[in-house]
XYZ file of C-alpha atoms in Angstrom:
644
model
C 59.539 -28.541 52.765
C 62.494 -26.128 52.179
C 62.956 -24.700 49.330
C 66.188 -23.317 47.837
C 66.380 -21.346 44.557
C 69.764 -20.893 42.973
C 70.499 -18.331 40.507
C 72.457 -21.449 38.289
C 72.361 -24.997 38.128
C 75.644 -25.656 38.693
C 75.221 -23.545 42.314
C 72.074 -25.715 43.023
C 74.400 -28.876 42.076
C 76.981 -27.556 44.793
C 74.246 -26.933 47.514
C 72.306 -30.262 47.198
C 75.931 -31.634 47.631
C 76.509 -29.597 50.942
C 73.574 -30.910 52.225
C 73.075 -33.750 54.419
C 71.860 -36.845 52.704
C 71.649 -38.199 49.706
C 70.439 -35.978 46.744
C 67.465 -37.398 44.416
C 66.824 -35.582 41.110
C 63.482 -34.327 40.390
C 61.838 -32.510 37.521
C 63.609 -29.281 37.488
C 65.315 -29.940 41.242
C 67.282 -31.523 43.756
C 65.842 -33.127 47.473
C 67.532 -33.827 49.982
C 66.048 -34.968 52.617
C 63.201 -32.267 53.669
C 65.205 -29.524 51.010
C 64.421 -29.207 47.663
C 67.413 -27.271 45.766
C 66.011 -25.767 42.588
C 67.425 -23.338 40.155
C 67.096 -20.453 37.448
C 68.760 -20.506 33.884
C 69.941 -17.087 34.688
C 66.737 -14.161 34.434
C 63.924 -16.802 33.660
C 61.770 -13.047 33.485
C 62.505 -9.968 31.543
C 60.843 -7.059 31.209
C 57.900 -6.921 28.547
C 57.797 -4.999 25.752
C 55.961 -2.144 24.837
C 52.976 -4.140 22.624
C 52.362 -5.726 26.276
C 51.424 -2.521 27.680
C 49.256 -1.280 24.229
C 49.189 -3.584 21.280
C 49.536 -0.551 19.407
C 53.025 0.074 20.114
C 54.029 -2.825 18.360
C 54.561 -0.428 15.379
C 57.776 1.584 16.005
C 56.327 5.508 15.266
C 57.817 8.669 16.542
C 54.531 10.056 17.835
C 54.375 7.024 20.641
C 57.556 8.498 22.302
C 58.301 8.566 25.022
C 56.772 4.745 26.188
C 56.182 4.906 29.654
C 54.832 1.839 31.419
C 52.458 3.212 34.287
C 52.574 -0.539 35.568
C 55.398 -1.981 35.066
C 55.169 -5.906 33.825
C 57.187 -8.997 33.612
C 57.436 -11.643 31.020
C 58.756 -15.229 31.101
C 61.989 -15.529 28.370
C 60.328 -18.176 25.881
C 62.793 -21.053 26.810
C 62.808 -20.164 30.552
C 59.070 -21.797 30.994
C 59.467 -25.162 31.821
C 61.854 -24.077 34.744
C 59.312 -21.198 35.559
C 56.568 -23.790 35.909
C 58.533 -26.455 38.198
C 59.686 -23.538 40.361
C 55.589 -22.541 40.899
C 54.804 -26.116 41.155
C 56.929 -26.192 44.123
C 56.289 -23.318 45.775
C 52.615 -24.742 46.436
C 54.111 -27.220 48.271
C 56.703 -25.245 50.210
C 56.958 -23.896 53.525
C 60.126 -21.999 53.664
C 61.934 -20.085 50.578
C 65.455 -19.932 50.235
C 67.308 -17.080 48.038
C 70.149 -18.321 46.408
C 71.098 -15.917 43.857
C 74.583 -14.937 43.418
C 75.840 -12.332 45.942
C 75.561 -8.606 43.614
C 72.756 -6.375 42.516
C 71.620 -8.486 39.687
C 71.663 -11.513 41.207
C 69.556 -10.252 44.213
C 67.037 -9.512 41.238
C 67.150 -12.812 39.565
C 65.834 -15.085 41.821
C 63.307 -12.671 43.911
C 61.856 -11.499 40.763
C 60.548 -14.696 40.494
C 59.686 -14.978 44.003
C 57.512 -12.168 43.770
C 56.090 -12.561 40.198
C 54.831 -16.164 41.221
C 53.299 -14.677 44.429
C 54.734 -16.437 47.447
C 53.917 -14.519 50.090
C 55.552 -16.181 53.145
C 59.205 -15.477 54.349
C 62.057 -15.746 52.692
C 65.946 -16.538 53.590
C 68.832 -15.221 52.181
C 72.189 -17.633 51.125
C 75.253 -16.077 49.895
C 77.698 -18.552 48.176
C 80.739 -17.116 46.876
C 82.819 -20.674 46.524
C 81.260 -23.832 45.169
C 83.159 -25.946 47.372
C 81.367 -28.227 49.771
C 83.142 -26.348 53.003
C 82.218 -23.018 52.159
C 78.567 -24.282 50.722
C 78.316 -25.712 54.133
C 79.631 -22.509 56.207
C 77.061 -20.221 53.793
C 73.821 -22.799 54.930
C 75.494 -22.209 58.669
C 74.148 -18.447 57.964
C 71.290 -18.079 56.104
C 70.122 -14.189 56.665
C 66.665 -12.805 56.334
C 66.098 -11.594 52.553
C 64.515 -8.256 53.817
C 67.688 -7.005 54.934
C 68.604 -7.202 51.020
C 65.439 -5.514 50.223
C 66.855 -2.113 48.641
C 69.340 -3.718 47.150
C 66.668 -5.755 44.884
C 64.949 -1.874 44.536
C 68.371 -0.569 43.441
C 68.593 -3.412 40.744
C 64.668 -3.489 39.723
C 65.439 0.864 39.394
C 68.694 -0.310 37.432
C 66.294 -2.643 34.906
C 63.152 -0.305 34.464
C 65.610 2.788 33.961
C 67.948 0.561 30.939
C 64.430 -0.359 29.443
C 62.920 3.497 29.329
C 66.559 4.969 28.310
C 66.901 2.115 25.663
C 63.706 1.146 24.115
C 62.799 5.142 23.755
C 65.978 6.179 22.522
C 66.784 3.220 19.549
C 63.239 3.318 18.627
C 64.056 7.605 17.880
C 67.259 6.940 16.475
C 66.116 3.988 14.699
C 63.399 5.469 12.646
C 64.901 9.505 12.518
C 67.687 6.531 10.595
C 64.862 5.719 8.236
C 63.995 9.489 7.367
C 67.997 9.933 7.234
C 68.063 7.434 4.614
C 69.473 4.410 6.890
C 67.764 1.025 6.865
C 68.778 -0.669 9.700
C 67.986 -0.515 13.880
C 70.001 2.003 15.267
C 70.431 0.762 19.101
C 71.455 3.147 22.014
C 72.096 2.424 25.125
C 72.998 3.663 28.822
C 76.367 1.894 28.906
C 77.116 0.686 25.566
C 76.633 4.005 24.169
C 79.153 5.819 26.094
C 81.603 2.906 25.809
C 81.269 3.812 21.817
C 82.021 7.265 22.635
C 85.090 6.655 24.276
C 86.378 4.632 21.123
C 84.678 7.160 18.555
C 86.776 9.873 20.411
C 89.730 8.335 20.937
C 90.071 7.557 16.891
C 89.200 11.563 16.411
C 91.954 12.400 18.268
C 94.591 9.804 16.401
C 93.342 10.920 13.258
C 93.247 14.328 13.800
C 96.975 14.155 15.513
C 99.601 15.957 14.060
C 103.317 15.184 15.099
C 105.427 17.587 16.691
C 109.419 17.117 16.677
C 111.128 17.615 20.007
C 115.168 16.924 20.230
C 116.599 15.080 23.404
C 120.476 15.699 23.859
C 122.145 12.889 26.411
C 126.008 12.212 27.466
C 127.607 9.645 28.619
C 129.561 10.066 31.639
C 132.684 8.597 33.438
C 132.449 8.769 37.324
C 134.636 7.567 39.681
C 133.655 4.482 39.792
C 131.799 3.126 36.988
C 130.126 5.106 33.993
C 126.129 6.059 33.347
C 124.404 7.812 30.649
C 122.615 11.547 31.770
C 120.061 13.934 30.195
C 120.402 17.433 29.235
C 117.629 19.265 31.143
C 117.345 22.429 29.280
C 116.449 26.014 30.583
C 113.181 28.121 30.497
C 114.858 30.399 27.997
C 114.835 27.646 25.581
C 111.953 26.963 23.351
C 109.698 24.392 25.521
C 106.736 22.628 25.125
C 103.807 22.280 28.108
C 105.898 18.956 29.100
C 109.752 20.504 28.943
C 110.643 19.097 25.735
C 112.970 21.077 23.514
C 111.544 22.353 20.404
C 114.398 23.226 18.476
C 117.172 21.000 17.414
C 120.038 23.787 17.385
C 120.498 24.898 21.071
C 121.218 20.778 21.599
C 123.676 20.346 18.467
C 125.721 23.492 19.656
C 125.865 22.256 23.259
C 126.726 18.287 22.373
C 129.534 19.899 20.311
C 131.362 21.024 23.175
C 130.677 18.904 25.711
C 133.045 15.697 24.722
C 136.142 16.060 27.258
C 134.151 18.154 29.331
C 134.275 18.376 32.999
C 131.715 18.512 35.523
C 130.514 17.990 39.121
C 128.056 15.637 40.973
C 125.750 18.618 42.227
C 122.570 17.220 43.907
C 121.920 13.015 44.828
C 119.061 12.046 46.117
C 118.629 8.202 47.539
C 115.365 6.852 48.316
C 114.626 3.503 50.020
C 111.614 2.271 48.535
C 108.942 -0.485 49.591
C 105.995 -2.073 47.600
C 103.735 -4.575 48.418
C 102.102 -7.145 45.676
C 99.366 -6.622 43.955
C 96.717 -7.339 45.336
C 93.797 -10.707 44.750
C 92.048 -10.184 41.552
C 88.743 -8.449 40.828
C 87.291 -9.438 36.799
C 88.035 -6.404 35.484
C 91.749 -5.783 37.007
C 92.113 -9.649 35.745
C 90.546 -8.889 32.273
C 93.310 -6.148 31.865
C 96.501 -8.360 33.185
C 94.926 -11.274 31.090
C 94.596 -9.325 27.924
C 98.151 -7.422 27.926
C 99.727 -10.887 29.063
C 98.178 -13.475 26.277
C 96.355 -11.250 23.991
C 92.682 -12.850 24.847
C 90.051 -10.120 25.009
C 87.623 -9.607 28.195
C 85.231 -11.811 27.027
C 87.027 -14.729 26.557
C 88.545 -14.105 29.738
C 85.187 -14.086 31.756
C 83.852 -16.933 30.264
C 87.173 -18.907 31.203
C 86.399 -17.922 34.573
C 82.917 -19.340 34.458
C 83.944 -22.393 33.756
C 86.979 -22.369 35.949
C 84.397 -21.415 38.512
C 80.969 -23.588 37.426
C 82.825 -26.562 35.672
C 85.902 -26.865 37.139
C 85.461 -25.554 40.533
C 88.517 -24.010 40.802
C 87.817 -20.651 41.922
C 85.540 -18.275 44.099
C 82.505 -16.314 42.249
C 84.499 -14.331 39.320
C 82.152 -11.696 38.651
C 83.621 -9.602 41.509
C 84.643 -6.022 41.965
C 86.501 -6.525 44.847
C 90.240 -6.734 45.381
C 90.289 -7.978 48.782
C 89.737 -11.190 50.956
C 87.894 -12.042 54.145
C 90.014 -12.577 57.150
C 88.728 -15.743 58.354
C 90.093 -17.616 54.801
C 93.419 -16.320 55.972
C 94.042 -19.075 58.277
C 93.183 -21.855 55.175
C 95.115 -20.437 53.132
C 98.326 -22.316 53.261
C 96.178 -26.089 53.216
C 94.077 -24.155 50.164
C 97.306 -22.923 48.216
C 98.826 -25.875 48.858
C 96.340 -28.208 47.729
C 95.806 -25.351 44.820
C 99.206 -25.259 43.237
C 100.455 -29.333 44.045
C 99.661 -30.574 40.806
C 101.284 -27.570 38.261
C 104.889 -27.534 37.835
C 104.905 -23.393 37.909
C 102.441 -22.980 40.020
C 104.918 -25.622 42.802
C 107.234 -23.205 41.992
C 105.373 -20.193 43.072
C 104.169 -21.837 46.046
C 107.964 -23.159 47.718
C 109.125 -19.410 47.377
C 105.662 -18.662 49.956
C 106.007 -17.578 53.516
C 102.421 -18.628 55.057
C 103.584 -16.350 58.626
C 103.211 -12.941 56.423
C 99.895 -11.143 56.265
C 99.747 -8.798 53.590
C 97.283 -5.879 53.468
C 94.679 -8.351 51.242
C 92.818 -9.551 54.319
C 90.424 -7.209 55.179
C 86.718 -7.935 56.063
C 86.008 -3.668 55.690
C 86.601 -3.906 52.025
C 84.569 -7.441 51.309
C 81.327 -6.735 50.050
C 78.691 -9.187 49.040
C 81.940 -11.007 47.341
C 85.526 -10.863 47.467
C 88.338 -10.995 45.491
C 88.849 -13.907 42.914
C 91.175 -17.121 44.523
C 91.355 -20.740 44.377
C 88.761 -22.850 46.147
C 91.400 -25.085 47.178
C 90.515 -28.157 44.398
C 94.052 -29.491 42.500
C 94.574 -27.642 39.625
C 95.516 -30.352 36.983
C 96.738 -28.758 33.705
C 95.933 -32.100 31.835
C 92.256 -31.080 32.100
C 91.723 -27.480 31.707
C 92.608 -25.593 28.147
C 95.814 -23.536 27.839
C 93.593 -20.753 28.166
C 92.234 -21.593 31.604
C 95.632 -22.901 33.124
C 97.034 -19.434 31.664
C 94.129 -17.646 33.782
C 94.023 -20.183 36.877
C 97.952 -19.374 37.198
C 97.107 -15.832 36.960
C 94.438 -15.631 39.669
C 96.529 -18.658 41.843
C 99.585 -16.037 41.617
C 98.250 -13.047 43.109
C 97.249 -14.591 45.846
C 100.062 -16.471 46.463
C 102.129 -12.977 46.415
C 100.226 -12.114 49.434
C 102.817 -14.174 51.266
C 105.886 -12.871 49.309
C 108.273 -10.296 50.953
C 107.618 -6.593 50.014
C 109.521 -5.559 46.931
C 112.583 -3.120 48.100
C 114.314 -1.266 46.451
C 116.809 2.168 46.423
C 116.206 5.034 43.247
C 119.067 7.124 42.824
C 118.448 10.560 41.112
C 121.648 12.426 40.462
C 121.986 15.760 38.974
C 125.185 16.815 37.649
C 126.434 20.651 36.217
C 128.776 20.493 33.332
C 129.453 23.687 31.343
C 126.842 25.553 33.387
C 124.100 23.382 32.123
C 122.455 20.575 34.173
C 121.882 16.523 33.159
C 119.975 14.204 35.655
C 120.484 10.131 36.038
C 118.262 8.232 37.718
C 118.740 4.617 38.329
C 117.062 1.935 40.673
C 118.442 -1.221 42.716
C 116.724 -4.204 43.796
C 117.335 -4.956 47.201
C 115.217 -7.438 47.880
C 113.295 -8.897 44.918
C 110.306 -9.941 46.984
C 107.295 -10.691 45.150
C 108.399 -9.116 42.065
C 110.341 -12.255 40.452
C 106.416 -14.081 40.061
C 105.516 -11.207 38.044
C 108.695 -10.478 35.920
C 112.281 -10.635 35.421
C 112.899 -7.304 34.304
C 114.200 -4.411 36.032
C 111.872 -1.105 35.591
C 115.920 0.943 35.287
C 119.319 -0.127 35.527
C 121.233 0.337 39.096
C 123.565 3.914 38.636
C 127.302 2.974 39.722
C 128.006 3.834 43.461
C 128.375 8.057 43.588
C 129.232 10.381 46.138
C 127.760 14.012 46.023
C 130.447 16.826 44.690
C 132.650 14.318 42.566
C 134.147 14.669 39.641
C 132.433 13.642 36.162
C 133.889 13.595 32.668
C 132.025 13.510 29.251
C 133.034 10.532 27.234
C 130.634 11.130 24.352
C 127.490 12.909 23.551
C 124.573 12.973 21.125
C 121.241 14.541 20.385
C 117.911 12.289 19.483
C 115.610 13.665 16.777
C 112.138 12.461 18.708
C 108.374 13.111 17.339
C 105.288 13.638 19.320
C 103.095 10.370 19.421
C 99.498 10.013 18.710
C 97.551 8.318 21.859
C 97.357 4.492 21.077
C 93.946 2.891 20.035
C 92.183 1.768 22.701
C 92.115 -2.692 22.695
C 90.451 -4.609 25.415
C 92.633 -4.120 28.109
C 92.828 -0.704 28.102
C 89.140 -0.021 27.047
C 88.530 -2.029 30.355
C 90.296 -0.389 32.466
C 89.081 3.163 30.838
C 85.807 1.900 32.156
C 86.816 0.758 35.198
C 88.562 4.203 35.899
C 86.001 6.375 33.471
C 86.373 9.652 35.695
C 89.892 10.236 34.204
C 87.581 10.686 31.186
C 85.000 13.145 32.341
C 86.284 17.175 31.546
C 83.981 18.415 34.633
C 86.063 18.348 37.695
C 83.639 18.769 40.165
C 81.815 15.604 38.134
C 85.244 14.148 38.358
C 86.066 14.524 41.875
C 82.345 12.980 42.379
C 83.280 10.315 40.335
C 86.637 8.970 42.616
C 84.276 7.205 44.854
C 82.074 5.854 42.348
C 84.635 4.453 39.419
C 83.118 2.762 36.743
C 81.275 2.335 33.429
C 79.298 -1.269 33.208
C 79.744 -3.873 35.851
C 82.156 -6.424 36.283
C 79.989 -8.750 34.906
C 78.528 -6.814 32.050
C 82.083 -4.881 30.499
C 83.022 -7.541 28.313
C 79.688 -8.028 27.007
C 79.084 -4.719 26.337
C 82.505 -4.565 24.279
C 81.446 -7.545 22.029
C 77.812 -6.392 22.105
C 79.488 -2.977 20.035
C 81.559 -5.710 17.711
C 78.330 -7.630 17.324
C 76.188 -4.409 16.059
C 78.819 -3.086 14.165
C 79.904 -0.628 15.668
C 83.388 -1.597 17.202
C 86.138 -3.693 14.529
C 89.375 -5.467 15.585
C 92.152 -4.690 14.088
C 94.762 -7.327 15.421
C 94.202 -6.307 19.132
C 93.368 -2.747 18.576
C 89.315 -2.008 18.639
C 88.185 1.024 16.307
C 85.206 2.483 15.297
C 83.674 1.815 12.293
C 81.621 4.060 9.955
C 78.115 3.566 11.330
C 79.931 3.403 14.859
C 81.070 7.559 14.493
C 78.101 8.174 12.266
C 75.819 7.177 15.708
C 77.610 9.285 18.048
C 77.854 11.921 15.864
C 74.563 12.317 15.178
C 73.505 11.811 19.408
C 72.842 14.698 21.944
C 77.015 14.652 22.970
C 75.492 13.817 26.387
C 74.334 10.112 25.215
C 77.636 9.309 24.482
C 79.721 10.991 27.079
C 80.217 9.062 30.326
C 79.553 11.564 32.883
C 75.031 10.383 32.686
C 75.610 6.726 33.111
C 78.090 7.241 35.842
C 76.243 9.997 37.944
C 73.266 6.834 37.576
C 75.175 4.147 39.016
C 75.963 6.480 42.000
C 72.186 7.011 42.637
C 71.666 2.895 42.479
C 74.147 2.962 44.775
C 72.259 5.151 46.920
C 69.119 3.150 46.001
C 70.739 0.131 47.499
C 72.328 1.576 50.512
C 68.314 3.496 51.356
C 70.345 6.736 50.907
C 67.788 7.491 48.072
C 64.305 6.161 47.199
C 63.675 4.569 43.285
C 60.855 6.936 42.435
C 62.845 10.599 42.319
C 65.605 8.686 40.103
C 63.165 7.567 37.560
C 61.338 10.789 37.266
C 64.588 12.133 36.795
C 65.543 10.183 34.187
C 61.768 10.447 32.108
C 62.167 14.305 32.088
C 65.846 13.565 30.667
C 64.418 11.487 28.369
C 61.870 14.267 26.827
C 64.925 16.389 26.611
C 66.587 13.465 24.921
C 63.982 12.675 22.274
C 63.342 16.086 21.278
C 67.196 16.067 19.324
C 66.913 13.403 17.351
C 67.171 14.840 13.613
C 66.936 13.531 10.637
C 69.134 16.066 9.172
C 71.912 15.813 11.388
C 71.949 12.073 11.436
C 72.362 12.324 7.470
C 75.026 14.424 7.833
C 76.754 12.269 10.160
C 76.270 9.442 7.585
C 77.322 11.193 5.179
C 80.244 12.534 6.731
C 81.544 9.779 9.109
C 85.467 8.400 9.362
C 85.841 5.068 10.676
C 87.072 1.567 9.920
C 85.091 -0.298 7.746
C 83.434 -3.106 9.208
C 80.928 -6.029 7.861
C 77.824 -5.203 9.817
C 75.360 -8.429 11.106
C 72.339 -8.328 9.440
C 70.376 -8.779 12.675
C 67.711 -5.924 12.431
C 64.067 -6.170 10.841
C 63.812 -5.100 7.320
C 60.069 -4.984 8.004
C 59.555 -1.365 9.104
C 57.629 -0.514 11.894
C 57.111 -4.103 13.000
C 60.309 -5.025 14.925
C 59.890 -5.406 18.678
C 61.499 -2.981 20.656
C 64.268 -3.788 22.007
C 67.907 -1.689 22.224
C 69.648 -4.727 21.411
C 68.363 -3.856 17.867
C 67.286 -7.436 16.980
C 65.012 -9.235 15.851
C 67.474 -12.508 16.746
C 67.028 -12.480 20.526
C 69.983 -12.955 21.840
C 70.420 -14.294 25.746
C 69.316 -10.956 28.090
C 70.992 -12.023 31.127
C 71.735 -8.533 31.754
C 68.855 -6.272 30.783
C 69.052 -3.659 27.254
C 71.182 -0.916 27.444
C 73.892 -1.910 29.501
């Protein structure tokens, strides 16, 4: 017997189905002829805790730290058992294993985890299904791979869980009871991820509230030309009083100057045309749809990814969502006109969308280089019938549906202008830009980034009709909400003050996973930590209070980035799991040895931040919660391990 484990039972529901012959359900599974499909619920093991290791550490004391597992141990979740045991009951009876986990780091630990904790010992295939529908299923089961090849890839994401439980467990357990001394009552959790994610927020409000507004004067005048009329800027000299970015400090040199300009003559000095092309977006990955999604209809990451999930596991209406990548393979280039087709029929704007398509373009989106273990998010092809999904997912399907439908859009052309005239010695500059061909742009928006400048000829003549100076202030730096915290994350090296870290850091982007961001966000909200305000996310009291009282380097991203990089190396055998965690256990002695008491009650004491009503989810029993960094004695799902 064959026997396939899938990472979810929806995926084991679309495999059975792919399959020839008729499914039969069985206790925890799905035959099919001589192929039993089974399933996880998502990690049916997580790692144990410390009282697993030494019953003694069940009490949370300082003089335990740091924990450090010499053999490291697995646990079944408590409602993950009954699945655990049909999956071992079949096993016995099995003579070929199937990996079906979903195609990324964690979900090459998911299902061999188990594999290897309930000791088969015979080979094992690997199936990679990116689109629940019954044709891809199919072409996946047409290439089953041998697991080994994935082999450091599982090492990478085994490192990735061992490394979140050392970093977390040690560090809350510090914080949590140097709280106690500090005169907090209450878990304290701190995490790889999370913690830096707080940081960013934590800073960000420091730097509103410590913002003070600077006034800066703009002078513009409106000229006639010969033939039409157009607004320019003064640009004002060095020997004016300037700020770093060129604005004008001082009101007076642009009153005296607007004065005498109405009337004025001048000359067309310098134009510059420029014939510009830009191609369409490109496919979605989560995150770069968690940021359109958000600024679009206001709904925060996390409702976004679980809209996907069921667009993807209920519905069927798209490829695997939790994907970083932004581009698609080339061999679902030639489906995609029957796919689109069959996509879009059924959704009056989406029919739209799909008339304006050319299916003889191919845009820069197809490109098997850049397709990792998944692609880009797209439509599987399945009508999408608005009667049956929630405003919410139609709103997202269209989204997802539309940039890949763009793919077969012209190129967006236009001409920029930039004209720089000389009137009474002093120089203004116009800019203005002119669609040519609208191309893709008209699925995106309607409005034009500037307005076209009337048709000008270098040297002419210009006269000043009127003129006028702006009083302007300095702004503060908005508050970071869930689009742009997610993209911060996604782009977290624009964030790090080392540049050689930074430069580093362009090849490795990114703070959390595609999967995990929006998690981690509400995780902070959950603890908290993090408040909404409308759509803007702050940091609350306890929130600052935690960084605050951290080694700067815990909540900084520069550690948790610089760790992803050496997974990355894990999983491409560039680097071996063992120096990266004795790396991170001597960082971890450094780490322990600051938390203070003293410091964490002046942070307390001292802290700005929003208020912020904060879940009572921590034992008030001290010493006798179980260690976890989720800070909880309600055990909330761990689909992706503590810390992140």
């Amino acid at each position: 017997m064959r026997l396939i484990i899938a990472e979810k039972p929806s995926l084991a529901r679309a495999i059975a189905d792919a399959l020839p012959g008729t499914p039969r359900k069985q206790e925890g599974a799905i035959a099919v002829g001589d192929t039993t499909v089974t399933w996880c619920l998502g990690h049916l093991l997580e790692q144990a805790p410390p009282d697993a290791y030494d019953p003694a550490l069940k009490q949370w004391r300082l003089d335990t730290l740091p924990i450090l597992p010499e053999r490291w141990k697995l646990t079944p979740r408590p409602k993950a058992r009954g699945q655990l045991a049909a999956i071992r009951k079949l096993l016995k009876t099995a003579d070929e294993v199937v990996h079906a986990g979903d195609p990324d780091r964690e979900g090459q630990l998911l299902v061999q985890e188990v594999i290897e904790y309930l000791g088969w010992k015979g080979r094992v295939s690997r199936l990679l299904v990116s689109d629940l529908n019954r044709p891809a299923v199919q072409r996946a089961l047409a290439r089953l791979e041998d697991n080994a090849r994935y082999q450091p890839l599982y090492r990478a994401a085994e490192s990735r869980s061992r490394a979140d439980w050392l970093y977390g467990i040690n560090l809350t357990r510090a914080w949590t009871l140097t709280g106690r001394q500090a005169g907090h009552d209450g878990v304290l959790s701190v995490g790889r991820v999370q913690t830096p994610v707080l940081g960013l927020v934590v800073r960000r409000d420091a730097e509103i509230r410590d913002f003070t507004p600077r006034p800066f004067f703009v002078l513009w005048a409106d000229l006639a030309v010969a033939h039409g009329e157009l607004r320019a800027w003064w640009a004002p000299g060095e020997h004016h009083p300037l700020d770093d970015q060129g604005r004008l400090l001082a009101r007076e040199p642009a009153a005296t100057l607007a004065e005498r300009l109405p009337g004025a003559e001048g000359r067309l000095e310098a134009l510059e045309t420029q014939q510009k092309r830009q191609a369409a977006p490109l496919p979605y990955s989560l995150s770069a749809l968690q940021v359109d999604a958000a600024r679009r209809y206001g709904i925060s990451a996390k409702v976004v990814l679980d809209t996907c999930q069921a667009l993807y596991e209920r519905h069927q209406l798209i490829t695997y969502p939790r994907s970083d990548c932004r581009y698609l393979p080339e061999e679902h280039f030639a489906a995609a006109p029957s796919t689109l087709q069959s996509a879009c029929r059924d959704d009056e704007t989406l029919r739209g969308w799909l008339s304006g398509a050319d299916f003889t373009r191919r845009s820069r989106a197809w490109n098997d280089t850049k397709v990792g273990a998944h692609h880009a998010l797209a439509p599987t092809g399945r009508p999408m019938d608005p009667t049956r999904l929630s405003a919410t997912e139609a709103n997202v399907f269209r989204l997802i549906a539309r940039n890949v439908l763009a793919q077969f859009y012209p190129t967006l052309s236009t001409r920029e202008v930039k004209a720089e005239f000389r009137i009474l010695e002093e120089i203004f500059r116009a800019r203005g830009q002119e669609v040519l061909d609208p191309g893709w742009k008209p699925l995106f928006t309607t409005r034009d980034e500037a307005p076209p400048l009337p048709p000008l000829t270098e040297g002419e003549v210009c006269r000043v009709q009127e003129a006028g100076v702006e009083d302007r202030e300095t702004r503060p730096p908005e508050p970071f909400n869930d689009a742009s915290l997610i993209k911060a994350m996604m782009n977290i090296g624009r964030y790090v003050d080392d540049p050689a870290v930074r430069r580093t850091l362009r090849e490795h982007d990114g703070l959390g996973t595609e999967a995990t961001r929006a998690g981690i966000i509400e995780t902070l909200v959950e603890r908290g930590y993090l408040v909404r305000q409308g759509k803007a996310l702050r940091a609350t009291r306890l929130g600052s209070a935690l960084i605050a009282s951290l080694p700067e380097a815990v909540g900084r991203p520069e550690r948790t980035a610089l760790w992803e990089q050496r997974l990355t190396a894990i999983a491409e055998q560039n680097c071996a799991p063992g120096p990266f965690l004795d790396s991170l256990i001597s960082d971890l002695r450094a780490l322990l040895g600051a938390a203070d008491a003293n410091r964490l009650r002046q942070a307390l004491h001292s802290a700005e931040g929003e208020e912020a009503k904060v879940p009572q989810r921590a034992s008030r029993r001290r010493g006798t919660g179980r260690a976890t960094s989720r800070g909880s004695k309600r055990r909330a799902p761990r689909r992706r391990q503590e810390g992140n």
